[in-house]
C-alpha atoms as one frame of an Amber mdcrd trajectory, in Angstrom:
protein
  -4.166   2.689  18.941  -4.842   6.376  18.516  -6.676   7.928  15.587  -3.434
   9.454  14.336  -1.727   6.044  14.340  -4.623   4.512  12.419  -4.407   7.293
   9.814  -0.652   6.779   9.465  -1.153   3.033   8.934  -3.815   3.819   6.304
  -1.498   6.235   4.490   1.392   3.756   4.493  -0.757   0.961   3.072  -2.310
   3.350   0.521   1.092   4.532  -0.713   2.323   0.966  -1.205  -0.853  -0.119
  -3.002  -0.848   3.009  -5.199   2.783   2.645  -6.241   2.250  -1.032  -7.053
  -0.926  -0.169  -8.961   0.852   2.387 -11.108   2.927  -0.396 -12.640   0.031
  -2.700 -13.512  -1.143  -2.706 -17.113   1.204   0.029 -18.258   2.524  -0.024
 -21.821   5.585   2.045 -22.586   6.566   3.655 -25.846   9.500   1.255 -26.010
   7.152  -1.741 -25.669   5.149  -0.536 -28.654   8.231   0.350 -30.684   7.120
   3.938 -31.298   9.248   6.327 -29.240   8.339   9.997 -29.654  11.352  12.161
 -30.349  12.518  13.901 -27.200  11.052  11.338 -24.796  12.485   8.269 -23.123
  11.510   4.749 -24.198  10.036   4.076 -20.740   7.497   6.913 -21.107   3.912
   5.607 -20.899   2.297   5.190 -24.329  -1.171   6.207 -23.056  -2.352   8.357
 -20.135  -2.328   6.286 -16.965  -5.767   7.282 -15.619  -4.526   8.551 -12.262
  -7.957   9.196 -10.744  -9.105   5.680 -11.529  -5.938   4.262  -9.976  -6.370
   6.476  -6.910  -9.917   5.129  -6.482  -8.723   1.520  -6.842  -5.868   2.109
  -4.384  -8.274   3.612  -1.850 -10.717   0.713  -2.163  -8.041  -1.960  -1.863
  -6.493  -0.113   1.081  -9.807  -0.016   2.925 -10.240  -3.758   2.393  -6.779
  -4.357   3.913  -6.847  -1.607   6.561 -10.173  -2.307   8.315  -9.362  -5.909
   9.344  -5.804  -4.917  10.268  -6.965  -2.111  12.566  -9.613  -4.395  14.068
  -6.961  -7.064  14.728  -4.577  -4.582  16.341  -7.218  -2.905  18.530  -8.870
  -6.187  19.558  -5.900  -7.091  21.735  -5.186 -10.346  19.927  -1.706  -9.084
  19.126   0.561  -7.816  21.887   4.161  -6.678  22.095   4.965  -9.853  24.039
   3.581 -11.944  21.150   5.814 -10.089  18.706   8.806 -10.653  20.977   8.074
 -14.400  21.169   7.655 -14.720  17.382  10.967 -12.960  16.732  12.840 -14.976
  19.360  13.440 -12.058  21.688  13.214 -12.141  25.455   9.817 -11.248  26.948
  10.377  -8.540  29.552   8.068  -8.456  32.580
């Protein structure tokens, strides 16, 4: 696996974790029953603390990414294994 591929895998995992993390613990104005005039009921009631969520997403991503990259680069997983698991013909 090249460095570029490892970075792409990191960015994909980070984006998924970040977007999931944005939804956690979020109260909307509609949930609280106090909708400010001119805004939608699904508008967050409080600031979401983006930098804190970015830090959490980065930490969680590192915890997931390091073992995944190790597993891929160790050679324990091959294309032939993936073909067997999905029921496809192994080509040699």
